[in-house]
Every structure is written in C-alpha cells, then in structure tokens.
Coordinates of C-alpha atoms in Angstrom, one line a residue:
M27 CA 16.7 -26.5 -13.7
S28 CA 16.5 -23.3 -11.6
E29 CA 20.1 -23.9 -10.5
I30 CA 21.2 -24.0 -14.2
W31 CA 19.5 -20.8 -14.9
S32 CA 21.0 -19.1 -11.9
V33 CA 24.5 -20.1 -13.2
I34 CA 23.6 -18.7 -16.6
A35 CA 22.4 -15.5 -15.0
G36 CA 25.6 -15.3 -13.0
V37 CA 27.7 -15.6 -16.2
F38 CA 25.7 -13.1 -18.3
G39 CA 24.4 -10.8 -15.6
D40 CA 27.9 -9.5 -14.6
W41 CA 28.2 -6.0 -16.0
N42 CA 32.0 -6.3 -15.7
L43 CA 32.0 -9.3 -18.0
R44 CA 32.8 -8.2 -21.6
I45 CA 30.7 -10.8 -23.3
M46 CA 27.5 -9.5 -21.8
P47 CA 24.9 -9.5 -24.6
V48 CA 24.6 -5.7 -24.5
Y49 CA 28.4 -5.3 -25.0
L50 CA 28.5 -7.9 -27.8
A51 CA 25.6 -6.1 -29.5
S52 CA 27.4 -2.7 -29.4
T53 CA 30.6 -4.4 -30.6
V54 CA 28.8 -5.8 -33.6
L55 CA 27.3 -2.4 -34.4
I56 CA 30.6 -0.6 -34.2
A57 CA 32.3 -3.3 -36.3
F58 CA 29.5 -3.0 -38.9
G59 CA 30.2 0.8 -39.0
V60 CA 33.9 0.1 -39.6
F61 CA 33.0 -2.4 -42.3
V62 CA 30.7 0.0 -44.1
W63 CA 33.3 2.7 -43.9
Q64 CA 36.1 0.5 -45.3
Q65 CA 34.0 -1.2 -48.0
R66 CA 31.8 1.9 -48.8
S67 CA 29.1 -0.7 -49.3
A68 CA 28.1 -3.6 -47.3
S69 CA 25.9 -6.7 -47.2
V70 CA 25.1 -8.7 -44.1
P71 CA 26.6 -12.0 -45.4
G72 CA 29.8 -10.1 -46.5
F73 CA 30.0 -8.5 -43.0
L74 CA 29.6 -11.8 -41.2
R75 CA 32.4 -13.4 -43.3
W76 CA 34.6 -10.4 -42.5
F77 CA 33.7 -10.1 -38.8
V78 CA 33.4 -13.8 -37.9
P79 CA 35.9 -15.5 -40.2
A80 CA 36.0 -19.3 -39.8
D81 CA 39.8 -19.4 -39.9
I82 CA 39.9 -17.3 -36.7
Y83 CA 36.9 -18.6 -34.8
L84 CA 37.7 -22.3 -35.5
H85 CA 41.4 -21.8 -35.0
P86 CA 43.0 -24.1 -32.3
S87 CA 44.2 -21.1 -30.4
H88 CA 40.6 -19.8 -30.1
I89 CA 39.4 -23.2 -28.9
I90 CA 41.9 -22.9 -26.0
D91 CA 40.5 -19.4 -25.4
L92 CA 37.1 -20.9 -24.9
K93 CA 38.3 -23.6 -22.5
L94 CA 40.2 -21.1 -20.4
F95 CA 37.2 -18.9 -20.3
V96 CA 35.2 -21.8 -18.8
V97 CA 37.9 -22.5 -16.2
G98 CA 38.0 -18.8 -15.3
R99 CA 34.2 -18.6 -14.9
V100 CA 34.2 -21.7 -12.7
F101 CA 36.8 -20.2 -10.4
A102 CA 34.9 -16.9 -10.3
L103 CA 31.6 -18.6 -9.5
I104 CA 33.2 -20.5 -6.5
G105 CA 34.7 -17.3 -5.3
I106 CA 38.4 -17.9 -6.0
F107 CA 38.8 -14.3 -7.3
N108 CA 36.8 -12.7 -4.6
F109 CA 39.1 -10.2 -2.8
V110 CA 36.6 -8.3 -0.6
I111 CA 39.0 -8.8 2.3
I112 CA 41.8 -7.1 0.3
S113 CA 39.6 -4.2 -0.6
T114 CA 38.4 -3.8 3.0
L115 CA 42.0 -3.9 4.3
G116 CA 43.0 -1.2 1.8
A117 CA 40.0 0.9 2.8
V118 CA 40.8 0.6 6.5
A119 CA 44.4 1.4 6.0
M120 CA 43.6 4.5 3.9
I121 CA 41.0 5.8 6.4
G122 CA 43.6 5.3 9.2
V123 CA 46.3 7.3 7.3
L124 CA 43.8 10.1 6.4
S125 CA 42.5 10.3 10.0
V126 CA 46.1 10.8 11.3
A127 CA 47.1 13.2 8.5
F128 CA 44.0 15.4 8.9
R129 CA 43.4 14.8 12.6
T130 CA 39.7 14.3 12.1
E131 CA 37.1 11.5 11.9
I132 CA 35.0 10.2 9.0
T133 CA 32.8 12.9 7.5
S134 CA 29.0 12.4 7.6
G135 CA 28.0 13.9 4.3
E136 CA 25.6 13.0 1.5
W137 CA 26.3 11.0 -1.6
S138 CA 25.0 13.6 -4.1
L139 CA 25.0 12.8 -7.9
P140 CA 28.0 15.1 -8.6
V141 CA 30.0 13.6 -5.8
M142 CA 29.2 10.1 -7.0
L143 CA 30.2 10.9 -10.6
M144 CA 33.4 12.5 -9.3
F145 CA 34.3 9.4 -7.4
T146 CA 33.3 7.1 -10.3
A147 CA 35.9 8.9 -12.4
L148 CA 38.5 8.7 -9.6
F149 CA 37.9 5.0 -9.1
T150 CA 38.3 4.4 -12.8
V151 CA 41.6 6.2 -12.9
A152 CA 42.9 4.5 -9.7
T153 CA 42.0 1.0 -10.8
D154 CA 43.3 1.5 -14.3
F155 CA 46.6 2.8 -12.9
A156 CA 46.8 -0.4 -10.8
N157 CA 46.0 -2.5 -13.9
Y158 CA 48.9 -0.8 -15.8
W159 CA 51.4 -1.8 -13.1
Q160 CA 50.2 -5.4 -12.6
H161 CA 50.2 -5.8 -16.4
R162 CA 53.7 -4.4 -16.7
I163 CA 55.0 -6.4 -13.7
Q164 CA 53.7 -9.6 -15.2
H165 CA 55.5 -8.9 -18.4
E166 CA 58.8 -7.9 -16.8
H167 CA 59.2 -10.3 -13.8
P168 CA 60.6 -13.6 -15.1
A169 CA 58.7 -15.7 -12.5
L170 CA 55.4 -14.1 -13.4
W171 CA 55.8 -14.0 -17.2
P172 CA 55.0 -17.7 -17.7
F173 CA 51.5 -17.2 -16.4
H174 CA 50.8 -14.1 -18.5
A175 CA 52.4 -15.7 -21.5
V176 CA 49.3 -17.9 -21.7
H177 CA 47.4 -14.8 -22.7
H178 CA 50.0 -13.7 -25.2
S179 CA 50.3 -17.1 -26.8
A180 CA 47.0 -16.4 -28.6
E181 CA 47.6 -16.6 -32.3
V182 CA 44.2 -15.2 -33.2
M183 CA 42.1 -12.8 -31.2
T184 CA 38.4 -12.7 -30.5
P185 CA 36.4 -11.0 -27.7
V186 CA 36.9 -14.3 -25.7
T187 CA 40.7 -13.9 -25.8
V188 CA 40.5 -11.4 -23.0
Y189 CA 39.7 -14.5 -20.8
R190 CA 42.6 -16.5 -22.1
Q191 CA 44.3 -16.2 -18.7
H192 CA 46.1 -18.5 -16.3
P193 CA 44.3 -18.5 -12.9
V194 CA 47.5 -17.2 -11.2
S195 CA 47.6 -14.3 -13.7
D196 CA 43.9 -13.6 -12.8
L197 CA 44.8 -13.7 -9.1
I198 CA 47.6 -11.2 -9.5
A199 CA 45.4 -8.8 -11.5
G200 CA 42.6 -9.2 -8.9
L201 CA 44.8 -8.4 -6.0
F202 CA 46.1 -5.2 -7.6
H203 CA 42.6 -4.2 -8.6
S204 CA 41.1 -4.9 -5.3
F205 CA 43.7 -3.1 -3.3
A206 CA 43.4 0.0 -5.5
L207 CA 39.7 -0.2 -5.1
G208 CA 40.1 -0.5 -1.3
L209 CA 42.4 2.6 -1.1
M210 CA 39.9 4.7 -3.1
S211 CA 37.0 3.3 -1.1
G212 CA 38.8 4.6 2.0
V213 CA 39.2 8.0 0.5
A214 CA 35.5 8.1 -0.5
I215 CA 34.3 6.9 2.9
F216 CA 36.6 9.3 4.8
A217 CA 35.8 12.3 2.6
V218 CA 32.0 11.9 2.1
S219 CA 30.3 9.3 4.3
D220 CA 30.4 5.9 5.7
T221 CA 26.8 5.2 4.6
I222 CA 28.2 3.4 1.6
S223 CA 30.2 0.2 2.0
V224 CA 33.3 -1.2 0.2
A225 CA 31.1 -3.9 -1.3
D226 CA 28.7 -1.3 -2.8
I227 CA 31.6 0.6 -4.3
G228 CA 33.0 -2.6 -5.7
G229 CA 30.1 -3.0 -8.1
A230 CA 30.1 -2.3 -11.8
N231 CA 31.8 1.0 -12.4
L232 CA 29.7 3.1 -14.8
M233 CA 32.8 4.3 -16.7
V234 CA 33.9 0.7 -17.2
V235 CA 30.4 -0.1 -18.5
F236 CA 30.7 2.9 -20.9
F237 CA 34.1 1.8 -22.2
N238 CA 32.7 -1.7 -22.8
V239 CA 29.8 -0.4 -24.7
I240 CA 31.9 1.8 -27.0
G241 CA 34.0 -1.1 -28.2
N242 CA 36.4 -2.6 -25.6
N243 CA 35.8 -6.0 -27.1
L244 CA 37.5 -4.9 -30.3
R245 CA 40.8 -4.7 -28.5
H246 CA 41.0 -8.5 -28.9
S247 CA 39.9 -8.8 -32.5
H248 CA 41.2 -8.3 -36.0
V249 CA 39.2 -5.1 -36.4
W250 CA 41.6 -2.2 -36.6
I251 CA 40.3 1.0 -34.9
S252 CA 42.8 3.8 -34.2
Y253 CA 41.8 7.0 -32.4
G254 CA 44.6 9.1 -34.0
P255 CA 47.9 10.3 -32.3
V256 CA 46.3 13.0 -30.1
I257 CA 43.7 10.9 -28.4
E258 CA 45.9 7.8 -28.3
H259 CA 48.2 9.7 -25.9
V260 CA 45.4 9.6 -23.4
F261 CA 43.0 6.7 -24.3
S262 CA 44.1 3.3 -25.5
S263 CA 42.5 2.3 -28.8
P264 CA 41.8 -1.2 -30.0
A265 CA 44.7 -0.8 -32.5
Q266 CA 47.1 0.0 -29.7
H267 CA 46.2 -3.2 -27.7
Q268 CA 46.4 -5.3 -30.9
I269 CA 50.0 -3.9 -31.2
H270 CA 50.6 -5.0 -27.6
H271 CA 50.0 -8.6 -28.8
S272 CA 52.2 -8.3 -31.9
R273 CA 55.3 -10.4 -32.4
A274 CA 57.2 -7.5 -33.9
P275 CA 60.3 -6.5 -31.8
E276 CA 59.3 -2.8 -32.0
H277 CA 56.0 -3.6 -30.3
L278 CA 57.6 -5.6 -27.5
N279 CA 56.5 -4.5 -24.0
K280 CA 54.4 -1.5 -25.3
N281 CA 50.9 -0.3 -24.6
Y282 CA 50.2 -1.9 -21.2
G283 CA 47.2 0.5 -20.5
E284 CA 43.7 -0.8 -20.6
I285 CA 41.5 2.3 -20.7
F286 CA 44.1 5.0 -20.4
S287 CA 47.3 5.1 -22.5
L288 CA 48.3 8.1 -20.4
W289 CA 50.3 5.7 -18.1
D290 CA 52.2 4.4 -21.1
W291 CA 53.0 7.9 -22.1
M292 CA 54.2 8.8 -18.6
F293 CA 56.3 5.7 -18.1
G294 CA 57.9 5.3 -21.5
T295 CA 55.9 2.3 -22.9
L296 CA 53.7 4.1 -25.4
Y297 CA 53.5 3.1 -29.0
I298 CA 51.3 5.0 -31.4
P299 CA 50.9 3.6 -34.9
A300 CA 51.4 6.0 -37.8
G301 CA 48.9 4.1 -39.8
R302 CA 47.4 0.6 -40.3
E303 CA 50.0 -2.0 -39.4
Q304 CA 49.9 -5.7 -40.5
L305 CA 50.2 -7.6 -37.2
V306 CA 51.1 -11.2 -36.4
F307 CA 49.9 -12.4 -33.0
G308 CA 51.6 -14.9 -30.7
L309 CA 54.9 -15.3 -28.8
A310 CA 58.3 -14.3 -30.1
D311 CA 61.7 -13.6 -28.7
S312 CA 63.2 -10.1 -28.4
D313 CA 64.3 -10.2 -32.1
G314 CA 60.8 -11.1 -33.3
R315 CA 61.5 -14.7 -34.0
P316 CA 58.3 -16.7 -33.5
I317 CA 58.1 -19.1 -30.6
A318 CA 56.2 -22.3 -31.3
Q319 CA 52.8 -22.5 -29.5
P320 CA 53.5 -23.8 -26.0
H321 CA 49.9 -24.0 -25.0
D322 CA 48.2 -26.1 -27.6
N323 CA 46.0 -27.9 -25.0
L324 CA 44.4 -27.0 -21.7
R325 CA 46.7 -29.1 -19.6
K326 CA 49.8 -27.3 -20.9
A327 CA 48.2 -23.9 -20.5
L328 CA 47.4 -24.6 -16.9
A329 CA 50.4 -26.8 -15.7
D330 CA 53.4 -25.7 -17.7
P331 CA 53.5 -22.1 -16.4
L332 CA 53.6 -23.4 -12.8
R333 CA 56.7 -25.5 -13.6
E334 CA 58.4 -22.7 -15.6
S335 CA 57.8 -20.2 -12.8
F336 CA 59.1 -22.6 -10.2
D337 CA 62.2 -23.2 -12.3
V338 CA 62.9 -19.5 -12.5
M339 CA 62.5 -19.0 -8.8
R340 CA 64.6 -22.1 -8.0
A341 CA 67.4 -20.8 -10.3
R342 CA 67.2 -17.4 -8.7
F343 CA 67.5 -18.6 -5.1
K344 CA 69.9 -21.5 -5.8
P345 CA 73.2 -20.9 -3.8
Q346 CA 76.1 -20.0 -6.1
A347 CA 79.4 -21.6 -5.6
D348 CA 82.3 -19.2 -4.7
P349 CA 84.5 -19.1 -7.8
G350 CA 87.5 -18.6 -5.5
I351 CA 87.1 -21.9 -3.7
R352 CA 88.1 -25.0 -5.6
P353 CA 86.9 -28.4 -4.5
E354 CA 89.6 -30.7 -3.0
S355 CA 91.0 -33.1 -5.5
Q356 CA 90.0 -36.7 -5.1
S357 CA 92.9 -39.0 -4.0

C-alpha cells in the first residue's frame, strides 16, 4: 500500500504538473468568475453544467487524452523524460564559454533573495524561448509533425489535453527545455556561485507555479479568456492558445508561445483576436478542410506517428533517378 501512495504522491506532488489540486482549484475559481461575469448571475449546478459539460468530458477525444496522460506519467515515473545529463552538459558548456570570454573563474558569491528572483525570471524567459522554438519546429518539420499532430487531433479540450502528447514529442520538448535550463544554470553558477547545483535549479520554477495558479489550465478548455491586444503582445492568453488549436486557415501555425507571446510577435507568428471567436478544434488542411480523426484509439496515437515519420524520412533520403538517364530498353 505504501508503494501505491508513493506513486500517487509522485503524480500529484509535482509542482510542474498542471493537474496539481491547487492548480485545479484556482482554475475552478477563475472559471467561476468568468461564468458569473458572463451570466451576471450564477448557481453552482448551472456553473458545473457550463464548466464540465458531459459532451466534452465524455467525448471519445477526451478519453484518448486520459489514456495518453497515463502513458506519459508512466514514462515520467520510470525516468524516460529525465534529462539531467543534458542540463549538466549545457551548464558545463556555458561555464567553459564564459570562463574563456571573461578570462576568470566561477564567482564565489551569495544567493541573495534579489539575485534568486532575478535568475528565476531569466530561467522562465530562457526556457519559454526554447519552448517556442521546439513547438514551432515540431509544427514545421514534416518528420516531426506526425508526433505533435497527436496533440492537435484533440477535438475537445480540457486541462488533461495538455498531456495528449506522443512520447517522442515529449522527448523533443524535454531536450529543448533541459538544454536551455542547462545553459542558464551555467550562467547562474558562473556569475553567482557554484554552491547551487543544476539539479536544484531544475526544480519547480516559481514563475511557472504562478502562471499555473492564474489559469494556465484554461488554455486547454472551452473557457474563453482574452487579455486584450496590448497585453497579448507580451503574454499568451488562454484564448490565444485555443486559437492555436483551431482548424481555421487564418489560425494555422499561429501563437506558439506558452507563457510569452512576445516570441510570436518577434518572429511573425502572432495572432490576436479582435473579439470572441467561435472555434472548432482538431486537424485540418491548409484550406481549413477537416481531417478525419486519425487517433481514435491508443494504438493509433502511439504507433501511427512512428510509421508516418519514417515514411517522410525515407522519401526525403530516397535516391532520385537522374531524369537525363533513360533505362536501357529490354530486348
């Protein structure tokens, strides 16, 4: 029994996990505020029917979300997504570069509260920047898209949909995040002190906790919250991420940012809604024509992207015949 409870604690004791009870509680409170604001009056039964509609939470797409969540947690618990070595290599490389550039050794300073807060902000910016690029690359690279398409094939969205990921997609995201974390760890250790380790720095980031508390779960939901055009140039709202999942052609490959939309603004992928938009989630072609659900069971969600990615790579590296050379005629 103790082993079972340790597993449960491992699942719900991870402050980077968005379905932590404290995050879910804050999500419900924020959603209730939106409900009251929209309805101008509210009852608990009415709110529950609005916030947890049966047609969404019992939808076959959401059932696949739940199954992929379990697969992802199993992989996480056995250490598949543990990239401490990547973070360490990034830190060592950055310390080496800085030592050569500044011709000095690691500083032996103190980790004061202002310094810790400054580096917390820098770590958030660096890892979010890395997340923007891994997200964009998974969209735009033909061999990687089949893995990320599992996430975008969701036809309804709930807080669990964030875990509707193929393990390969999670691996790619983890590699980018860990390397960015390592680079910033190197900067922190070199600039301040080596009394803190990469593993310590790799814990829950206070700013990530803050963003999870203020409604990150609503990014994958039917609850529309827009921050307005000024703020949405810097911070990504739930509405902007819902647009990212839309089938509409004008929303294609927009709003890759997780915390900051600043990267989308800088690199030409920003979409800011003028008002509430009616969205349909799921896969579509570049003209917005819906693509039938390719991942209607767990086997397809896990196996088909491997085959599709292999086919893309095989076609890319397949030798092309020289059009100027004709095969000899058979006699």
